[in-house]
Short mmCIF file of C-alpha atoms in Angstrom, two decimals:
data_model
loop_
_atom_site.label_atom_id
_atom_site.label_comp_id
_atom_site.label_asym_id
_atom_site.label_seq_id
_atom_site.Cartn_x
_atom_site.Cartn_y
_atom_site.Cartn_z
CA MET A 1467 33.47 -7.18 9.80
CA THR A 1468 33.73 -10.73 8.50
CA ASP A 1469 36.92 -10.52 6.33
CA THR A 1470 40.29 -9.89 7.90
CA PRO A 1471 41.85 -6.86 6.14
CA ASP A 1472 44.91 -8.65 4.72
CA ASP A 1473 42.97 -11.05 2.49
CA VAL A 1474 40.88 -8.18 1.11
CA THR A 1475 42.60 -6.70 -1.91
CA PHE A 1476 42.72 -2.96 -2.39
CA GLU A 1477 40.32 -3.22 -5.32
CA GLU A 1478 37.78 -5.18 -3.25
CA ALA A 1479 38.03 -2.81 -0.28
CA LEU A 1480 37.57 0.24 -2.48
CA ALA A 1481 34.69 -1.32 -4.40
CA ARG A 1482 32.89 -2.29 -1.18
CA LEU A 1483 33.53 1.12 0.31
CA ASP A 1484 31.87 2.64 -2.74
CA GLU A 1485 28.89 0.34 -2.19
CA VAL A 1486 28.64 1.20 1.53
CA VAL A 1487 28.70 4.95 0.87
CA ALA A 1488 26.22 4.61 -1.99
CA ARG A 1489 23.92 2.62 0.32
CA MET A 1490 24.18 5.23 3.08
CA ASP A 1491 23.81 8.12 0.64
CA GLY A 1492 20.46 6.69 -0.37
CA GLY A 1493 19.10 8.19 2.87
CA ASP A 1494 16.55 5.42 3.49
CA VAL A 1495 18.79 3.57 5.96
CA GLY A 1496 17.71 3.15 9.58
CA LEU A 1497 20.06 4.25 12.36
CA GLU A 1498 20.83 0.65 13.37
CA GLU A 1499 22.05 -0.20 9.87
CA ALA A 1500 23.65 3.24 9.37
CA VAL A 1501 25.86 2.73 12.41
CA ARG A 1502 26.82 -0.78 11.22
CA LEU A 1503 27.57 0.49 7.70
CA PHE A 1504 29.53 3.40 9.14
CA GLU A 1505 31.74 1.05 11.15
CA GLN A 1506 32.21 -1.24 8.13
CA GLY A 1507 33.05 1.80 6.00
CA GLN A 1508 35.65 2.96 8.50
CA GLN A 1509 37.35 -0.45 8.43
CA LEU A 1510 37.37 -0.54 4.64
CA LEU A 1511 38.77 2.98 4.60
CA ALA A 1512 41.53 1.85 6.96
CA VAL A 1513 42.39 -1.07 4.64
CA CYS A 1514 42.68 1.29 1.68
CA ARG A 1515 44.75 3.86 3.56
CA ASP A 1516 47.05 1.20 5.03
CA ARG A 1517 47.60 -0.27 1.56
CA LEU A 1518 48.43 3.20 0.25
CA ALA A 1519 50.93 3.70 3.02
CA LEU A 1520 52.60 0.31 2.35
CA ALA A 1521 54.49 1.48 -0.73
CA GLN A 1522 57.90 2.95 0.19
CA GLN A 1523 59.43 3.41 -3.30
CA ARG A 1524 61.90 0.62 -2.56
CA ILE A 1525 63.81 -0.97 -5.50
CA THR A 1526 65.34 -4.45 -5.65
CA GLU A 1527 67.69 -5.12 -8.59
CA LEU A 1528 68.21 -8.68 -9.83
CA THR A 1529 69.80 -10.01 -12.99
CA ALA A 1530 68.95 -12.79 -15.44
CA GLN A 1531 71.83 -12.31 -17.86
CA ALA A 1532 72.20 -14.57 -20.95
CA GLU A 1533 73.89 -17.97 -20.65
CA THR A 1534 77.37 -18.22 -22.33
CA GLY A 1535 78.27 -20.46 -25.37
CA SER A 1536 76.81 -20.27 -28.90
CA ASP A 1537 75.09 -22.68 -31.24
CA ALA A 1538 76.60 -24.22 -34.43
CA ASP A 1539 79.94 -22.92 -35.62
CA GLY A 1540 82.88 -24.13 -37.83
CA ALA A 1541 83.26 -24.41 -41.59
CA PRO A 1542 80.43 -25.79 -43.79
CA PHE A 1543 82.46 -28.66 -45.08
CA MET B 301 97.36 -40.16 -69.04
CA LYS B 302 100.42 -40.59 -71.29
CA THR B 303 104.03 -39.47 -71.12
CA VAL B 304 105.50 -37.27 -73.78
CA GLY B 305 109.24 -37.13 -73.31
CA ALA B 306 109.68 -36.25 -69.64
CA ARG B 307 106.13 -34.89 -69.25
CA GLN B 308 102.89 -36.50 -67.98
CA VAL B 309 100.06 -35.32 -70.20
CA TRP B 310 96.40 -35.74 -69.16
CA ALA B 311 93.24 -35.83 -71.21
CA VAL B 312 90.69 -33.10 -70.40
CA ARG B 313 88.25 -35.84 -69.41
CA GLU B 314 90.71 -37.23 -66.89
CA ILE B 315 91.10 -33.81 -65.32
CA THR B 316 87.36 -33.20 -65.12
CA ASP B 317 86.71 -36.74 -63.86
CA ALA B 318 89.32 -36.28 -61.14
CA LEU B 319 87.71 -32.95 -60.19
CA GLY B 320 84.31 -34.68 -60.25
CA ARG B 321 85.54 -37.34 -57.85
CA ARG B 322 86.93 -34.64 -55.52
CA LEU B 323 83.70 -32.73 -55.58
CA GLU B 324 81.46 -35.76 -55.33
CA ASP B 325 80.27 -35.89 -51.70
CA LEU B 326 79.85 -32.20 -50.90
CA PRO B 327 77.09 -31.82 -48.27
CA SER B 328 73.93 -29.78 -48.73
CA VAL B 329 74.27 -26.29 -47.22
CA TRP B 330 72.31 -23.08 -46.62
CA VAL B 331 73.62 -20.11 -48.57
CA GLU B 332 72.61 -16.45 -48.08
CA ALA B 333 72.74 -14.57 -51.38
CA GLU B 334 70.96 -12.18 -53.70
CA ILE B 335 69.03 -13.84 -56.48
CA GLN B 336 69.64 -12.53 -59.98
CA ASN B 337 68.91 -13.49 -63.59
CA LEU B 338 65.87 -15.61 -62.68
CA ARG B 339 64.42 -17.48 -65.67
CA GLN B 340 62.18 -20.55 -66.19
CA ARG B 341 62.73 -23.06 -69.06
CA SER B 342 61.28 -26.51 -69.71
CA GLY B 343 60.37 -27.37 -66.13
CA GLN B 344 63.55 -25.95 -64.61
CA VAL B 345 64.25 -22.57 -62.99
CA TYR B 346 67.69 -21.06 -63.49
CA PHE B 347 69.23 -18.17 -61.55
CA THR B 348 72.48 -16.97 -60.03
CA LEU B 349 73.29 -16.60 -56.35
CA ASN B 350 75.34 -13.46 -55.77
CA ASP B 351 77.26 -11.76 -53.04
CA VAL B 352 80.87 -10.74 -53.64
CA HIS B 353 81.22 -13.91 -55.73
CA GLN B 354 78.60 -15.59 -57.82
CA ILE B 355 77.49 -19.19 -58.54
CA ASP B 356 74.99 -20.50 -61.06
CA ALA B 357 72.01 -22.33 -59.57
CA SER B 358 68.92 -24.19 -60.68
CA MET B 359 65.77 -25.62 -59.11
CA ARG B 360 63.00 -27.93 -60.33
CA GLY B 361 60.06 -25.83 -61.54
CA VAL B 362 57.52 -27.81 -59.49
CA LEU B 363 59.51 -27.13 -56.29
CA PHE B 364 59.87 -23.45 -57.18
CA ASP B 365 56.12 -23.08 -57.79
CA ARG B 366 55.34 -24.57 -54.38
CA LEU B 367 57.51 -22.03 -52.45
CA PRO B 368 55.33 -20.11 -49.93
CA GLN B 369 57.24 -16.92 -50.84
CA ARG B 370 58.60 -17.01 -54.40
CA PRO B 371 61.70 -14.78 -54.74
CA SER B 372 62.27 -12.24 -57.48
CA ASP B 373 65.39 -10.70 -58.96
CA GLY B 374 67.30 -8.67 -56.39
CA GLY B 375 65.67 -10.54 -53.49
CA LEU B 376 67.90 -11.54 -50.57
CA VAL B 377 67.36 -15.25 -49.89
CA TYR B 378 68.52 -18.30 -48.03
CA ALA B 379 69.00 -21.15 -50.51
CA PHE B 380 69.46 -24.76 -49.46
CA GLY B 381 71.10 -27.25 -51.81
CA ARG B 382 74.20 -29.10 -53.04
CA VAL B 383 77.06 -27.83 -55.21
CA GLU B 384 77.35 -30.14 -58.24
CA PHE B 385 80.11 -30.50 -60.79
CA TRP B 386 79.16 -30.90 -64.44
CA ALA B 387 82.19 -32.69 -65.77
CA GLU B 388 81.46 -32.23 -69.51
CA ARG B 389 81.77 -28.46 -69.14
CA ALA B 390 83.82 -28.44 -65.94
CA ARG B 391 81.12 -26.28 -64.49
CA LEU B 392 80.02 -25.88 -60.89
CA SER B 393 76.45 -25.01 -60.05
CA MET B 394 74.20 -25.36 -57.06
CA ARG B 395 71.24 -27.69 -57.17
CA VAL B 396 68.73 -25.85 -54.95
CA GLU B 397 65.88 -27.63 -53.10
CA ARG B 398 64.55 -24.86 -50.81
CA ILE B 399 64.51 -21.06 -50.92
CA GLU B 400 63.40 -18.76 -48.08
CA PRO B 401 63.44 -14.96 -47.85
CA ALA B 402 66.44 -13.52 -45.98
CA GLY B 403 67.06 -10.12 -44.31
CA GLU B 404 63.95 -8.15 -43.30
CA GLY B 405 61.86 -10.39 -45.49
CA ALA B 406 62.94 -13.42 -43.55
CA LEU B 407 62.34 -11.73 -40.23
CA LEU B 408 58.82 -10.76 -41.22
CA ALA B 409 58.15 -14.27 -42.49
CA GLN B 410 59.48 -15.68 -39.25
CA ILE B 411 57.27 -13.31 -37.20
CA GLU B 412 54.19 -14.34 -39.14
CA ALA B 413 55.00 -18.02 -38.58
CA THR B 414 55.42 -17.41 -34.83
CA LYS B 415 52.14 -15.51 -34.68
CA ALA B 416 50.38 -18.36 -36.48
CA ARG B 417 51.66 -20.94 -34.01
CA LEU B 418 50.73 -18.81 -30.98
CA ALA B 419 47.31 -18.03 -32.43
CA ALA B 420 46.72 -21.73 -33.00
CA ASP B 421 47.18 -22.21 -29.23
CA GLY B 422 44.77 -19.35 -28.53
CA LEU B 423 47.49 -17.19 -26.97
CA LEU B 424 46.59 -14.11 -29.01
CA ALA B 425 42.91 -14.24 -28.03
CA GLU B 426 41.55 -10.97 -26.62
CA ALA B 427 39.48 -12.92 -24.08
CA ARG B 428 42.51 -14.20 -22.21
CA LYS B 429 43.88 -10.72 -21.50
CA ARG B 430 43.61 -9.97 -17.79
CA PRO B 431 42.84 -6.61 -16.15
CA LEU B 432 45.72 -4.97 -14.25
CA PRO B 433 45.45 -4.55 -10.45
CA ARG B 434 44.41 -1.02 -9.43
CA LEU B 435 47.15 -0.81 -6.81
CA PRO B 436 50.00 -3.33 -7.22
CA ARG B 437 51.85 -4.20 -4.03
CA ARG B 438 55.09 -4.63 -6.02
CA VAL B 439 55.84 -3.92 -9.68
CA GLY B 440 58.18 -6.22 -11.61
CA VAL B 441 60.22 -4.55 -14.38
CA ILE B 442 62.19 -6.57 -16.93
CA THR B 443 64.57 -4.49 -19.00
CA SER B 444 68.24 -3.74 -19.50
CA ALA B 445 69.73 -2.07 -16.43
CA VAL B 446 71.79 0.15 -18.74
CA GLY B 447 69.01 0.88 -21.26
CA ALA B 448 67.09 4.14 -21.58
CA ALA B 449 63.81 2.39 -20.78
CA ARG B 450 64.90 1.65 -17.20
CA ASN B 451 65.02 5.26 -15.98
CA ASP B 452 62.02 6.24 -18.09
CA ILE B 453 59.89 3.66 -16.34
CA LEU B 454 61.15 4.22 -12.79
CA ASN B 455 60.83 8.01 -12.99
CA ASN B 456 57.35 7.82 -14.48
CA ILE B 457 56.15 5.27 -11.93
CA TRP B 458 57.51 7.17 -8.93
CA SER B 459 56.19 10.51 -10.15
CA ARG B 460 52.71 8.97 -9.81
CA TYR B 461 53.07 6.60 -6.90
CA PRO B 462 55.90 5.42 -4.56
CA ALA B 463 55.54 1.80 -5.75
CA ASP B 464 58.01 -0.86 -4.61
CA VAL B 465 59.82 -2.16 -7.72
CA VAL B 466 61.74 -5.35 -8.44
CA LEU B 467 63.90 -4.74 -11.54
CA VAL B 468 65.42 -7.68 -13.40
CA ASP B 469 68.34 -6.77 -15.67
CA VAL B 470 68.32 -8.71 -18.95
CA PRO B 471 69.88 -8.32 -22.40
CA VAL B 472 67.18 -6.84 -24.62
CA GLN B 473 68.66 -8.01 -27.95
CA GLY B 474 70.87 -10.77 -29.27
CA PRO B 475 70.54 -14.57 -29.19
CA GLY B 476 70.51 -14.84 -25.39
CA ALA B 477 67.79 -12.25 -24.81
CA PRO B 478 64.63 -14.41 -25.17
CA ALA B 479 65.81 -17.05 -22.68
CA ALA B 480 66.94 -14.34 -20.24
CA VAL B 481 63.55 -12.60 -20.36
CA GLY B 482 61.86 -15.97 -19.88
CA ARG B 483 63.98 -16.60 -16.76
CA ALA B 484 63.23 -13.08 -15.50
CA ILE B 485 59.48 -13.70 -15.80
CA ALA B 486 59.79 -16.94 -13.86
CA LEU B 487 61.92 -15.18 -11.24
CA LEU B 488 59.35 -12.40 -10.75
CA ASN B 489 56.45 -14.84 -10.65
CA ALA B 490 58.22 -16.58 -7.79
CA THR B 491 58.76 -13.29 -5.95
CA THR B 492 56.20 -12.35 -3.27
CA ASN B 493 53.67 -9.58 -3.88
CA ILE B 494 54.57 -9.05 -7.54
CA ASP B 495 51.14 -8.10 -8.88
CA VAL B 496 52.15 -6.88 -12.35
CA ILE B 497 55.18 -7.19 -14.66
CA ILE B 498 56.44 -4.69 -17.23
CA VAL B 499 58.56 -6.03 -20.10
CA ALA B 500 60.29 -3.03 -21.66
CA ARG B 501 62.77 -2.02 -24.31
CA GLY B 502 63.53 1.24 -26.09
CA GLY B 503 63.08 1.68 -29.86
CA GLY B 504 65.36 0.18 -32.56
CA PRO B 505 65.48 -1.43 -36.01
CA LEU B 506 63.54 -4.66 -36.62
CA GLU B 507 66.62 -6.87 -36.07
CA ASP B 508 67.16 -5.34 -32.61
CA LEU B 509 63.56 -5.98 -31.57
CA MET B 510 63.52 -9.58 -32.79
CA ALA B 511 64.05 -10.96 -29.29
CA PHE B 512 60.51 -9.79 -28.52
CA ASN B 513 59.20 -11.75 -31.51
CA ASP B 514 60.79 -14.95 -30.22
CA GLU B 515 58.32 -17.74 -29.57
CA ARG B 516 59.92 -18.87 -26.28
CA LEU B 517 59.76 -15.32 -24.87
CA CYS B 518 56.15 -14.94 -26.00
CA ARG B 519 55.09 -18.24 -24.47
CA ALA B 520 56.76 -17.19 -21.19
CA VAL B 521 54.82 -13.91 -21.26
CA ALA B 522 51.57 -15.76 -21.95
CA ALA B 523 52.21 -18.19 -19.09
CA SER B 524 53.04 -15.50 -16.53
CA ARG B 525 51.08 -15.65 -13.26
CA ALA B 526 51.13 -11.88 -12.91
CA PRO B 527 49.61 -9.88 -15.77
CA VAL B 528 52.22 -8.52 -18.20
CA VAL B 529 52.46 -5.04 -19.70
CA SER B 530 54.51 -4.97 -22.90
CA ALA B 531 56.34 -1.68 -23.50
CA VAL B 532 58.64 -2.49 -26.38
CA GLY B 533 59.94 -0.07 -28.99
CA HIS B 534 58.03 2.92 -30.21
CA GLU B 535 54.47 3.48 -31.36
CA LYS B 536 55.02 1.97 -34.81
CA ASP B 537 56.85 -1.15 -33.58
CA VAL B 538 54.36 -3.94 -32.86
CA THR B 539 56.09 -7.10 -31.64
CA VAL B 540 54.53 -10.51 -30.98
CA CYS B 541 55.27 -9.86 -27.29
CA ASP B 542 52.82 -6.94 -27.51
CA LEU B 543 50.17 -9.28 -28.87
CA VAL B 544 50.44 -11.95 -26.15
CA ALA B 545 50.84 -9.50 -23.25
CA ASP B 546 47.79 -8.57 -21.18
CA VAL B 547 48.28 -4.88 -21.98
CA ARG B 548 50.35 -3.20 -24.67
CA VAL B 549 51.58 0.35 -24.27
CA SER B 550 53.37 2.13 -27.09
CA THR B 551 56.38 3.34 -25.06
CA PRO B 552 58.11 2.52 -21.78
CA THR B 553 56.99 5.95 -20.53
CA GLY B 554 53.36 4.98 -21.06
CA ALA B 555 53.76 1.85 -18.91
CA ALA B 556 53.66 3.78 -15.63
CA ALA B 557 50.25 5.27 -16.36
CA VAL B 558 48.58 1.86 -16.73
CA VAL B 559 50.44 0.16 -13.90
CA VAL B 560 50.16 2.58 -10.95
CA PRO B 561 47.46 5.07 -9.97
CA ASP B 562 48.12 8.73 -9.21
CA LYS B 563 48.43 8.74 -5.43
CA ARG B 564 46.99 12.25 -5.01
CA VAL B 565 43.88 11.34 -6.99
CA LEU B 566 43.41 8.19 -4.92
CA GLU B 567 43.78 10.04 -1.63
CA GLN B 568 41.20 12.62 -2.69
CA GLN B 569 38.83 9.80 -3.60
CA LEU B 570 39.26 8.19 -0.17
CA ALA B 571 38.70 11.54 1.56
CA GLU B 572 35.47 12.01 -0.38
CA LEU B 573 34.32 8.51 0.59
CA ALA B 574 35.10 9.27 4.25
CA ARG B 575 32.91 12.36 4.03
CA GLY B 576 30.24 10.22 2.37
CA LEU B 577 30.19 7.90 5.39
CA VAL B 578 29.60 10.76 7.81
CA ARG B 579 27.01 12.35 5.55
CA GLY B 580 25.22 9.02 5.26
CA LEU B 581 25.09 8.57 9.01
CA THR B 582 23.77 12.01 9.86
CA ARG B 583 21.07 11.61 7.23
CA SER B 584 19.98 8.14 8.37
CA ARG B 585 16.17 8.05 8.68
CA ASP B 586 15.17 7.69 12.32
CA ALA B 587 18.38 9.00 13.94
CA GLY B 588 16.32 10.90 16.57
CA ARG B 589 13.93 8.03 17.54
CA SER B 590 13.80 7.64 21.40
CA GLY B 591 14.02 3.79 21.36
CA VAL B 592 17.77 3.93 20.57
CA ASP B 593 20.05 2.15 23.08
CA ALA B 594 22.81 3.93 25.02
CA ARG B 595 25.72 2.47 22.99
CA GLN B 596 24.32 3.76 19.71
CA ARG B 597 23.34 7.12 21.27
CA ALA B 598 26.92 7.60 22.43
CA LEU B 599 28.23 6.52 19.03
CA VAL B 600 25.83 8.76 17.12
CA SER B 601 26.54 11.80 19.31
CA GLY B 602 30.25 11.20 18.84
CA LEU B 603 29.85 10.71 15.12
CA THR B 604 27.30 13.48 14.81
CA GLY B 605 29.88 15.70 16.42
CA ALA B 606 31.80 15.08 13.27
CA GLY B 607 28.59 15.77 11.42
CA VAL B 608 28.06 19.04 13.31
CA ARG B 609 31.56 20.16 12.57
CA ALA B 610 30.82 19.44 8.90
CA SER B 611 27.59 21.46 9.09
CA ALA B 612 29.41 24.31 10.85
CA ARG B 613 31.92 24.35 8.00
CA VAL B 614 29.07 24.51 5.52
CA ARG B 615 27.48 27.44 7.41
CA SER B 616 30.73 29.42 7.43
CA CYS B 617 31.32 28.62 3.76
CA ALA B 618 27.82 29.89 2.86
CA SER B 619 28.39 33.11 4.77
CA ARG B 620 31.76 33.64 3.05
CA LEU B 621 30.09 32.90 -0.26
CA ALA B 622 27.69 35.84 0.02
CA PRO B 623 30.27 38.68 0.10
CA SER B 624 32.35 37.26 -2.74
CA LEU B 625 29.17 36.93 -4.79
CA GLU B 626 28.37 40.52 -3.91
CA ARG B 627 31.78 41.64 -5.15
CA SER B 628 31.46 39.75 -8.45
CA LEU B 629 27.92 41.08 -8.75
CA GLY B 630 29.21 44.62 -8.25
CA THR B 631 31.47 44.46 -11.24
CA ALA B 632 28.86 42.67 -13.41
CA ALA B 633 25.90 44.66 -12.16
CA ALA B 634 26.51 47.55 -14.51
CA ALA B 635 26.35 45.36 -17.58
CA LEU B 636 23.51 42.90 -16.57
CA PRO B 637 21.26 44.29 -13.81
CA ASP B 638 19.20 41.04 -13.24
CA ARG B 639 22.31 38.96 -12.46
CA ARG B 640 22.48 40.53 -9.02
CA ASP B 641 19.01 39.30 -8.10
CA ARG B 642 19.64 35.84 -9.46
CA MET B 643 22.91 35.58 -7.45
CA THR B 644 21.23 36.77 -4.26
CA ARG B 645 18.36 34.28 -4.73
CA ALA B 646 20.96 31.55 -5.31
CA VAL B 647 22.69 32.41 -2.00
CA GLY B 648 19.31 32.42 -0.32
CA ARG B 649 18.51 28.94 -1.67
CA ILE B 650 21.88 27.63 -0.53
CA GLU B 651 21.36 29.09 2.95
CA ALA B 652 17.79 27.75 3.13
CA GLY B 653 18.77 24.31 1.88
CA TYR B 654 21.56 23.90 4.40
CA GLY B 655 19.68 25.78 7.08
CA ALA B 656 17.05 23.02 7.27
CA ARG B 657 19.68 20.33 7.54
CA ILE B 658 21.59 22.28 10.21
CA ALA B 659 18.40 22.72 12.24
CA ALA B 660 17.73 18.98 11.95
CA ASP B 661 21.23 18.22 13.23
CA ALA B 662 20.82 20.62 16.13
CA ALA B 663 17.44 19.10 17.02
CA LEU B 664 18.96 15.63 16.88
CA LEU B 665 21.75 16.73 19.24
CA GLU B 666 19.29 18.41 21.56
CA ALA B 667 17.03 15.34 21.70
CA LEU B 668 19.91 13.06 22.46
CA SER B 669 21.83 15.08 25.01
CA PRO B 670 21.53 13.88 28.64
CA ALA B 671 21.34 17.49 29.89
CA ARG B 672 17.64 17.75 28.87
CA THR B 673 16.72 14.70 30.99
CA VAL B 674 18.44 16.06 34.11
CA ALA B 675 16.77 19.44 33.59
CA ARG B 676 13.39 17.74 33.95
CA GLY B 677 14.21 16.74 37.63
CA TYR B 678 15.98 13.42 37.08
CA ALA B 679 19.43 12.67 38.50
CA ILE B 680 22.27 10.71 37.04
CA LEU B 681 24.09 8.32 39.40
CA ARG B 682 27.79 8.01 38.72
CA THR B 683 30.49 5.79 40.26
CA PRO B 684 32.87 7.98 42.37
CA GLU B 685 36.03 6.43 40.93
CA SER B 686 35.42 6.76 37.13
CA GLY B 687 32.44 9.10 37.08
CA ARG B 688 30.76 6.67 34.66
CA PRO B 689 26.94 6.56 34.86
CA VAL B 690 25.60 3.64 36.96
CA VAL B 691 23.51 1.52 34.61
CA SER B 692 22.76 -1.46 36.83
CA VAL B 693 22.02 -2.17 40.54
CA ASP B 694 24.71 -4.80 40.46
CA GLU B 695 27.21 -1.92 40.49
CA LEU B 696 25.85 -0.75 43.88
CA SER B 697 26.70 -2.37 47.23
CA PRO B 698 25.34 -1.45 50.71
CA GLY B 699 27.72 1.06 52.41
CA GLY B 700 29.26 1.97 49.02
CA GLU B 701 29.37 5.59 47.86
CA VAL B 702 27.63 6.95 44.78
CA LEU B 703 27.68 10.43 43.16
CA ALA B 704 24.31 11.94 42.19
CA GLN B 705 24.31 14.65 39.46
CA ILE B 706 21.28 16.92 39.75
CA ARG B 707 20.21 19.89 37.60
CA ASP B 708 21.96 22.54 39.68
CA GLY B 709 24.74 20.53 41.36
CA HIS B 710 25.74 17.10 42.76
CA ALA B 711 25.66 15.10 46.04
CA THR B 712 27.66 12.12 47.42
CA MET B 713 25.38 9.40 48.88
CA ILE B 714 25.89 6.13 50.85
CA VAL B 715 23.97 3.13 49.54
CA LYS B 716 21.70 1.71 52.31
CA GLU B 717 20.28 -1.24 50.34
CA ALA B 718 20.34 -2.39 46.65
CA GLY B 719 18.18 -5.08 45.01
CA GLN B 720 16.05 -5.90 41.97
#
């Protein structure tokens, strides 16, 4: 397969997998191409499943609290 | 001033003049007050500015007419002007040059002005709103770590998908909030793999939501690298942040549904696609053609194995289907006698439909299996060590051993001579 999995986003992998299956489902695909599509489909499937497995419900907590000090103050006159 | 006996006695004029001099250089100031007793006379507008105390005020009619929002009695306003002393009557009054609505009125006016400026820069345009990624690698969440929205969002996200979250704690109201949210957006945009950002706050009165109508915050949202989901307040609260964000959801709870998919649904979809691949292969047009090379034959037989298992499952499912249909027919038969026949015909069609495909698979397997070739009197030569079929003479060397597999057994042979 031409693209390495990590620069293929999940959306692209899933969209292309849809295309591959649709192409194969058409039924008018020769064995040569069917085998090639099958292999490509398996790789796309692996990309999607790996991406799904990536998420581990980890949480990182940062803070961006307000700066101190205030604007104008003091009596009007 | 004159002295009468031991006393100093002043003229009224001297008193008022002295007061006038004291009150001469008072600066112009903004005053927040309620307008009352508004009346217009000979090119001037007169009114009083009230809170606990009260001061008379006036404004030139032409200035009053040009006010974008003209106040009315009882209106809360900000008035800008100078306190003047009218010596003749020893009266103080405020000479007003500008009036703006105060309180909710002012906030709404301020929001409209902010919207106008952002719209002028095209930041409210529908066309610039970006789609959200289907499966974000990391989700950025900007909200108060002690606010209700925080847990709402996390629980709702994780109930759908175990997303990795980077949460930035910010104040969600008060003067420091807009700058803090702006910094949080920059922080998240500089963090790796953040594919989407949620800006969230629970509900509250208009004053408490004003931070999300602040122009700086809205420009930071518009400039964000990652698309932004605005989840501020409740359904009825629409803030300017909602308008510049890529997606607006009415509550923090709703944010999860647009940001992460439901993992179960996604897994089912992938499983269906996997089945589609196998189905597609087994149905490919000339799978049985003889001119197919060894590598593909091996691959197809391996893959078809998967196909056969699928067909076997279909066969067993069809057979299980019949009895359950019979049972449901039994109970319905009394009421609608023809349903039984229709059901039976349906089972028949299912069986026939799959039957043909199953036969085709079996034929494909049969045609491809090596056993048929050997049965017709051929032998397969295999290397003694691995048992792999010999596919080229280069693998044979005089004096070397080779294993011949024949229909009804095998024999070990010594190679006498091997050449093209």
